[in-house]
Amino acid sequence: MSEQSTDLREAVRRRYAAAAVKVTEGVAACCGAEPLEVDENFGSARYADDERAALPAEAVAASLGCGNPTAVAELREGERVLDLGSGGGIDVLLSARRVGPTGRAYGLDVTEEMLALALDTAKKAGATNVEFLKGTIEAIPLPANTIDVVISNCVINLSVDKPGVFAETFRVLRPGGRIGLSDIVADDTLTPEQRAERGDYVGCIAGALSFTEYRAGLEAAGFTDIDITPTHPVADEMHSAVIRATKPTDAAEATAGATGACCGVTACCTTDERAADPSTTVAEAKTASGCGCQNGVTH
């Protein structure tokens, strides 16, 4: 990773850590959780009144997204859902309610402060079918072919490796699985420099892909049935959009082949995983390669 990319990732982490601390400190004070200061294009205003009312105030207050992915993902009873960049947990908790006790909702975030806040909100909500994982969205710590739906709310634009995000999302989805994302997308006429003029990277503007770039990235990862629909403007010639796509049902063999050699480990992230080099352990092989499934989660 380049020095610039490292700096951008750290700037994003600091911003969202500070946001989580602000909400937590508000809870500890007499005034309770107050919504973070964002304009009308972002935050809890993107959710219906009854959705906000059913959740702990902290989860609502910590919302910084540009949409409501749970409203477009068409979640069904019993499904397993993964939220990329889960923040304070609002979309994980809403997903958990929709998939019910036979389903499960995972939240993935790199920021310890947000994870701590999310765990607290899940406890207050009494949610028992949720799990929060620490990690990056470019290296998802879950096995291949295990998730029914991947959602995300204005987070992929913050990644410094968007092809990596799309590839990892494709990997963890089961064949026939789908994505339902909210994200910022730029008109094709805007150059990266022009996007940066409209807002900074940590503010979800400068790092946004164009419509054509977003579609090409998903296609390169293997997705089909791609639909990108703008919902409301967030800057001049830039939009919040709903992105839907599907992992083909015949993708199982290709995905298994790709993950079979993952991280120098065969059968990566399963109970049968073994180091490809017999002279090393699984843990050593994963550490050496920076594997995205180092935790060996086998839910």
Coordinates of C-alpha atoms in Angstrom, one line a residue:
M1 CA 0.0 0.0 0.0
S2 CA 1.3 3.4 -0.9
E3 CA 2.1 6.1 1.7
Q4 CA -0.8 8.2 0.4
S5 CA -3.2 5.3 0.7
T6 CA -2.0 4.6 4.2
D7 CA -2.5 8.2 5.2
L8 CA -6.0 8.3 3.7
R9 CA -7.0 5.1 5.5
E10 CA -5.7 6.5 8.8
A11 CA -7.6 9.8 8.2
V12 CA -10.8 7.8 7.7
R13 CA -10.2 5.8 10.8
R14 CA -9.6 8.9 12.9
R15 CA -12.7 10.6 11.7
Y16 CA -15.0 7.7 12.6
A17 CA -13.3 7.0 15.8
A18 CA -13.9 10.6 16.8
A19 CA -17.5 10.2 15.8
A20 CA -18.0 7.1 18.0
V21 CA -16.3 8.9 20.9
K22 CA -18.6 11.9 20.5
V23 CA -21.7 9.7 20.7
T24 CA -20.4 7.7 23.7
E25 CA -19.5 10.8 25.6
G26 CA -23.0 12.2 24.9
V27 CA -24.5 9.1 26.4
A28 CA -22.3 9.4 29.5
A29 CA -23.4 13.1 29.9
C30 CA -26.8 14.2 31.2
C31 CA -28.1 15.0 27.7
G32 CA -27.9 11.5 26.3
A33 CA -27.1 10.6 22.7
E34 CA -27.3 13.5 20.2
P35 CA -27.1 12.9 16.5
L36 CA -23.8 13.7 14.9
E37 CA -23.7 16.9 12.9
V38 CA -24.2 16.1 9.2
D39 CA -26.2 17.7 6.5
E40 CA -29.6 16.5 5.3
N41 CA -28.1 14.2 2.7
F42 CA -26.5 12.0 5.3
G43 CA -27.3 10.4 8.7
S44 CA -30.4 9.1 10.5
A45 CA -32.8 11.2 8.4
R46 CA -32.4 8.6 5.7
Y47 CA -34.4 6.1 7.8
A48 CA -38.1 5.9 8.5
D49 CA -39.5 7.2 11.8
D50 CA -40.6 3.7 12.9
E51 CA -37.1 2.3 12.2
R52 CA -35.4 4.9 14.3
A53 CA -37.9 4.6 17.1
A54 CA -37.2 0.8 17.4
L55 CA -33.5 1.2 18.0
P56 CA -31.3 2.4 20.8
A57 CA -30.6 6.2 20.5
E58 CA -26.9 5.6 20.2
A59 CA -27.2 3.5 17.1
V60 CA -29.4 6.2 15.5
A61 CA -27.1 9.1 16.7
A62 CA -24.0 7.4 15.2
S63 CA -25.5 7.0 11.7
L64 CA -23.4 8.8 9.0
G65 CA -24.6 7.0 5.9
C66 CA -26.1 8.4 2.7
G67 CA -29.0 6.0 2.4
N68 CA -30.8 3.0 4.0
P69 CA -29.5 -0.2 2.4
T70 CA -31.8 -2.4 4.5
A71 CA -34.7 -0.9 2.7
V72 CA -33.5 -2.0 -0.7
A73 CA -31.8 -5.3 0.1
E74 CA -35.1 -7.2 0.3
L75 CA -33.9 -9.2 3.3
R76 CA -35.7 -12.4 4.1
E77 CA -36.2 -14.6 7.1
G78 CA -33.3 -16.9 7.8
E79 CA -30.7 -15.1 5.6
R80 CA -27.2 -14.2 6.6
V81 CA -26.3 -10.6 6.1
L82 CA -22.9 -8.8 6.2
D83 CA -22.7 -5.0 6.6
L84 CA -19.4 -3.6 5.4
G85 CA -18.3 -0.7 7.6
S86 CA -21.0 -1.2 10.2
G87 CA -20.2 1.8 12.4
G88 CA -22.5 2.2 15.3
G89 CA -24.6 -0.8 14.2
I90 CA -27.8 0.7 12.9
D91 CA -28.0 -1.3 9.7
V92 CA -26.9 -4.5 11.5
L93 CA -29.7 -4.2 14.0
L94 CA -32.3 -3.4 11.3
S95 CA -31.0 -6.4 9.3
A96 CA -31.2 -8.6 12.4
R97 CA -34.9 -7.7 12.8
R98 CA -35.6 -8.5 9.2
V99 CA -33.9 -11.9 9.0
G100 CA -35.3 -13.0 12.3
P101 CA -34.0 -15.5 14.9
T102 CA -33.1 -18.1 12.2
G103 CA -30.9 -15.6 10.4
R104 CA -27.8 -13.7 11.4
A105 CA -26.4 -10.2 10.8
Y106 CA -22.7 -9.5 10.8
G107 CA -21.1 -6.1 11.1
L108 CA -17.5 -5.5 9.9
D109 CA -15.6 -2.4 11.0
V110 CA -11.9 -1.4 11.4
T111 CA -12.5 1.2 14.1
E112 CA -12.3 -0.1 17.7
E113 CA -14.4 2.8 19.0
M114 CA -17.2 2.1 16.6
L115 CA -17.1 -1.6 17.3
A116 CA -17.4 -0.9 21.1
L117 CA -20.3 1.4 20.4
A118 CA -22.0 -1.2 18.2
L119 CA -21.6 -4.0 20.8
D120 CA -23.2 -1.7 23.4
T121 CA -26.2 -0.8 21.1
A122 CA -26.7 -4.5 20.2
K123 CA -26.8 -5.4 23.9
K124 CA -29.3 -2.6 24.6
A125 CA -31.4 -3.7 21.7
G126 CA -31.4 -7.3 23.0
A127 CA -30.2 -8.6 19.6
T128 CA -29.0 -12.1 19.9
N129 CA -28.5 -12.9 16.2
V130 CA -25.8 -10.3 15.5
E131 CA -22.0 -10.5 15.5
F132 CA -19.4 -7.7 15.0
L133 CA -16.0 -8.4 13.5
K134 CA -12.9 -6.3 13.4
G135 CA -11.2 -6.0 10.0
T136 CA -11.1 -4.1 6.8
I137 CA -13.6 -4.4 4.0
E138 CA -10.7 -5.2 1.6
A139 CA -9.9 -8.4 3.6
I140 CA -13.2 -9.8 5.0
P141 CA -12.6 -12.3 7.9
L142 CA -15.3 -14.7 6.8
P143 CA -15.2 -17.9 4.7
A144 CA -16.1 -18.0 1.0
N145 CA -19.7 -18.7 -0.1
T146 CA -21.3 -18.2 3.3
I147 CA -23.2 -14.9 3.1
D148 CA -26.6 -14.4 1.4
V149 CA -26.6 -10.6 1.3
V150 CA -23.9 -7.9 1.6
I151 CA -25.0 -4.4 2.4
S152 CA -23.0 -1.2 3.0
N153 CA -23.9 2.4 3.7
C154 CA -21.7 5.1 2.2
V155 CA -18.4 3.2 3.1
I156 CA -17.0 1.7 -0.2
N157 CA -16.3 5.2 -1.5
L158 CA -13.9 5.5 1.5
S159 CA -11.8 2.5 0.6
V160 CA -8.4 3.0 -0.9
D161 CA -8.7 -0.4 -2.7
K162 CA -12.2 -0.6 -4.2
P163 CA -11.3 -3.6 -6.6
G164 CA -10.3 -5.4 -3.4
V165 CA -13.6 -4.7 -1.8
F166 CA -15.6 -5.9 -4.8
A167 CA -13.5 -9.1 -5.0
E168 CA -13.8 -9.9 -1.3
T169 CA -17.6 -9.2 -1.4
F170 CA -17.9 -11.6 -4.3
R171 CA -15.9 -14.2 -2.5
V172 CA -17.9 -14.3 0.7
L173 CA -21.3 -14.3 -1.1
R174 CA -22.9 -17.7 -1.7
P175 CA -23.7 -18.4 -5.4
G176 CA -26.9 -16.5 -6.1
G177 CA -26.2 -14.1 -3.3
R178 CA -26.7 -10.4 -3.8
I179 CA -25.6 -6.9 -2.8
G180 CA -27.7 -4.0 -1.8
L181 CA -25.5 -0.9 -1.2
S182 CA -25.9 2.8 -0.6
D183 CA -22.9 4.8 -1.8
I184 CA -21.8 8.0 -3.4
V185 CA -21.4 7.9 -7.2
A186 CA -20.2 10.7 -9.5
D187 CA -21.4 11.5 -13.0
D188 CA -19.1 10.1 -15.7
T189 CA -18.2 13.6 -16.8
L190 CA -16.4 14.4 -13.5
T191 CA -12.6 13.8 -13.3
P192 CA -11.1 12.6 -10.0
E193 CA -9.8 16.1 -9.6
Q194 CA -13.2 17.6 -10.0
R195 CA -14.7 15.2 -7.4
A196 CA -12.0 16.3 -5.0
E197 CA -13.0 20.0 -5.6
R198 CA -16.5 19.1 -4.3
G199 CA -15.5 17.6 -1.0
D200 CA -12.7 15.8 0.8
Y201 CA -12.0 12.1 1.0
V202 CA -13.1 11.4 4.6
G203 CA -16.3 13.3 3.8
C204 CA -17.3 10.6 1.3
I205 CA -16.9 12.8 -1.8
A206 CA -13.3 12.8 -3.3
G207 CA -13.0 9.0 -3.2
A208 CA -16.3 8.3 -5.0
L209 CA -16.3 6.3 -8.3
S210 CA -18.2 7.4 -11.4
F211 CA -21.2 5.4 -12.6
T212 CA -19.1 3.7 -15.3
E213 CA -16.2 3.0 -12.9
Y214 CA -18.6 1.4 -10.3
R215 CA -20.2 -0.8 -12.9
A216 CA -16.9 -1.9 -14.4
G217 CA -15.5 -2.7 -10.9
L218 CA -18.4 -4.9 -10.1
E219 CA -18.3 -6.6 -13.5
A220 CA -14.5 -7.3 -13.1
A221 CA -15.2 -9.0 -9.8
G222 CA -17.8 -11.3 -11.5
F223 CA -21.1 -9.7 -10.6
T224 CA -24.1 -9.7 -12.9
D225 CA -27.6 -8.0 -13.0
I226 CA -25.9 -4.7 -11.9
D227 CA -28.2 -1.8 -11.3
I228 CA -27.0 1.6 -10.1
T229 CA -29.9 4.1 -9.4
P230 CA -29.2 7.6 -8.0
T231 CA -31.6 8.6 -5.2
H232 CA -30.6 12.2 -4.2
P233 CA -27.8 14.7 -4.9
V234 CA -25.0 15.2 -2.4
A235 CA -22.9 17.6 -4.4
D236 CA -22.9 19.1 -7.9
E237 CA -23.1 16.2 -10.3
M238 CA -22.6 13.7 -7.5
H239 CA -25.3 11.5 -6.0
S240 CA -26.3 9.0 -3.3
A241 CA -27.2 5.9 -5.2
V242 CA -28.6 2.4 -4.6
I243 CA -26.4 -0.3 -6.1
R244 CA -27.7 -3.8 -6.6
A245 CA -25.9 -6.8 -8.2
T246 CA -25.9 -10.6 -8.0
K247 CA -23.2 -13.3 -7.8
P248 CA -24.0 -15.9 -10.5
T249 CA -25.3 -19.3 -9.3
D250 CA -22.6 -21.0 -11.3
A251 CA -19.8 -19.1 -9.5
A252 CA -19.2 -21.7 -6.8
E253 CA -16.4 -23.6 -8.5
A254 CA -14.5 -20.5 -9.5
T255 CA -14.7 -19.0 -6.0
A256 CA -13.7 -22.2 -4.4
G257 CA -10.7 -22.4 -6.7
A258 CA -9.7 -18.9 -5.9
T259 CA -10.0 -19.4 -2.1
G260 CA -8.4 -22.8 -2.2
A261 CA -5.1 -21.2 -2.8
C262 CA -5.8 -18.2 -0.6
C263 CA -3.1 -17.0 1.8
G264 CA -0.9 -20.0 1.1
V265 CA -3.6 -22.2 2.7
T266 CA -5.8 -24.8 1.1
A267 CA -9.4 -24.9 2.0
C268 CA -8.9 -21.4 3.5
C269 CA -11.2 -20.4 6.4
T270 CA -12.8 -23.8 6.7
T271 CA -12.3 -26.6 9.3
D272 CA -10.1 -28.4 6.7
E273 CA -7.6 -25.6 6.1
R274 CA -4.0 -26.7 5.8
A275 CA -0.8 -24.7 4.9
A276 CA 0.2 -25.2 1.3
D277 CA 3.8 -25.5 2.5
P278 CA 4.0 -28.4 5.0
S279 CA 6.9 -26.8 6.7
T280 CA 4.8 -23.9 8.0
T281 CA 1.7 -23.7 10.1
V282 CA -1.6 -22.3 9.0
A283 CA -1.2 -19.3 11.2
E284 CA 2.4 -18.7 9.9
A285 CA 1.1 -18.9 6.3
K286 CA -1.7 -16.4 6.9
T287 CA 0.5 -14.0 8.8
A288 CA 3.1 -14.0 6.0
S289 CA 0.6 -13.3 3.3
G290 CA -1.6 -10.7 5.2
C291 CA -4.6 -13.0 4.7
G292 CA -8.1 -11.6 4.9
C293 CA -9.4 -14.5 6.9
Q294 CA -6.7 -14.7 9.6
N295 CA -9.2 -15.3 12.3
G296 CA -10.4 -18.5 10.7
V297 CA -14.1 -17.8 11.3
T298 CA -16.1 -20.8 10.4
H299 CA -19.7 -19.9 11.3

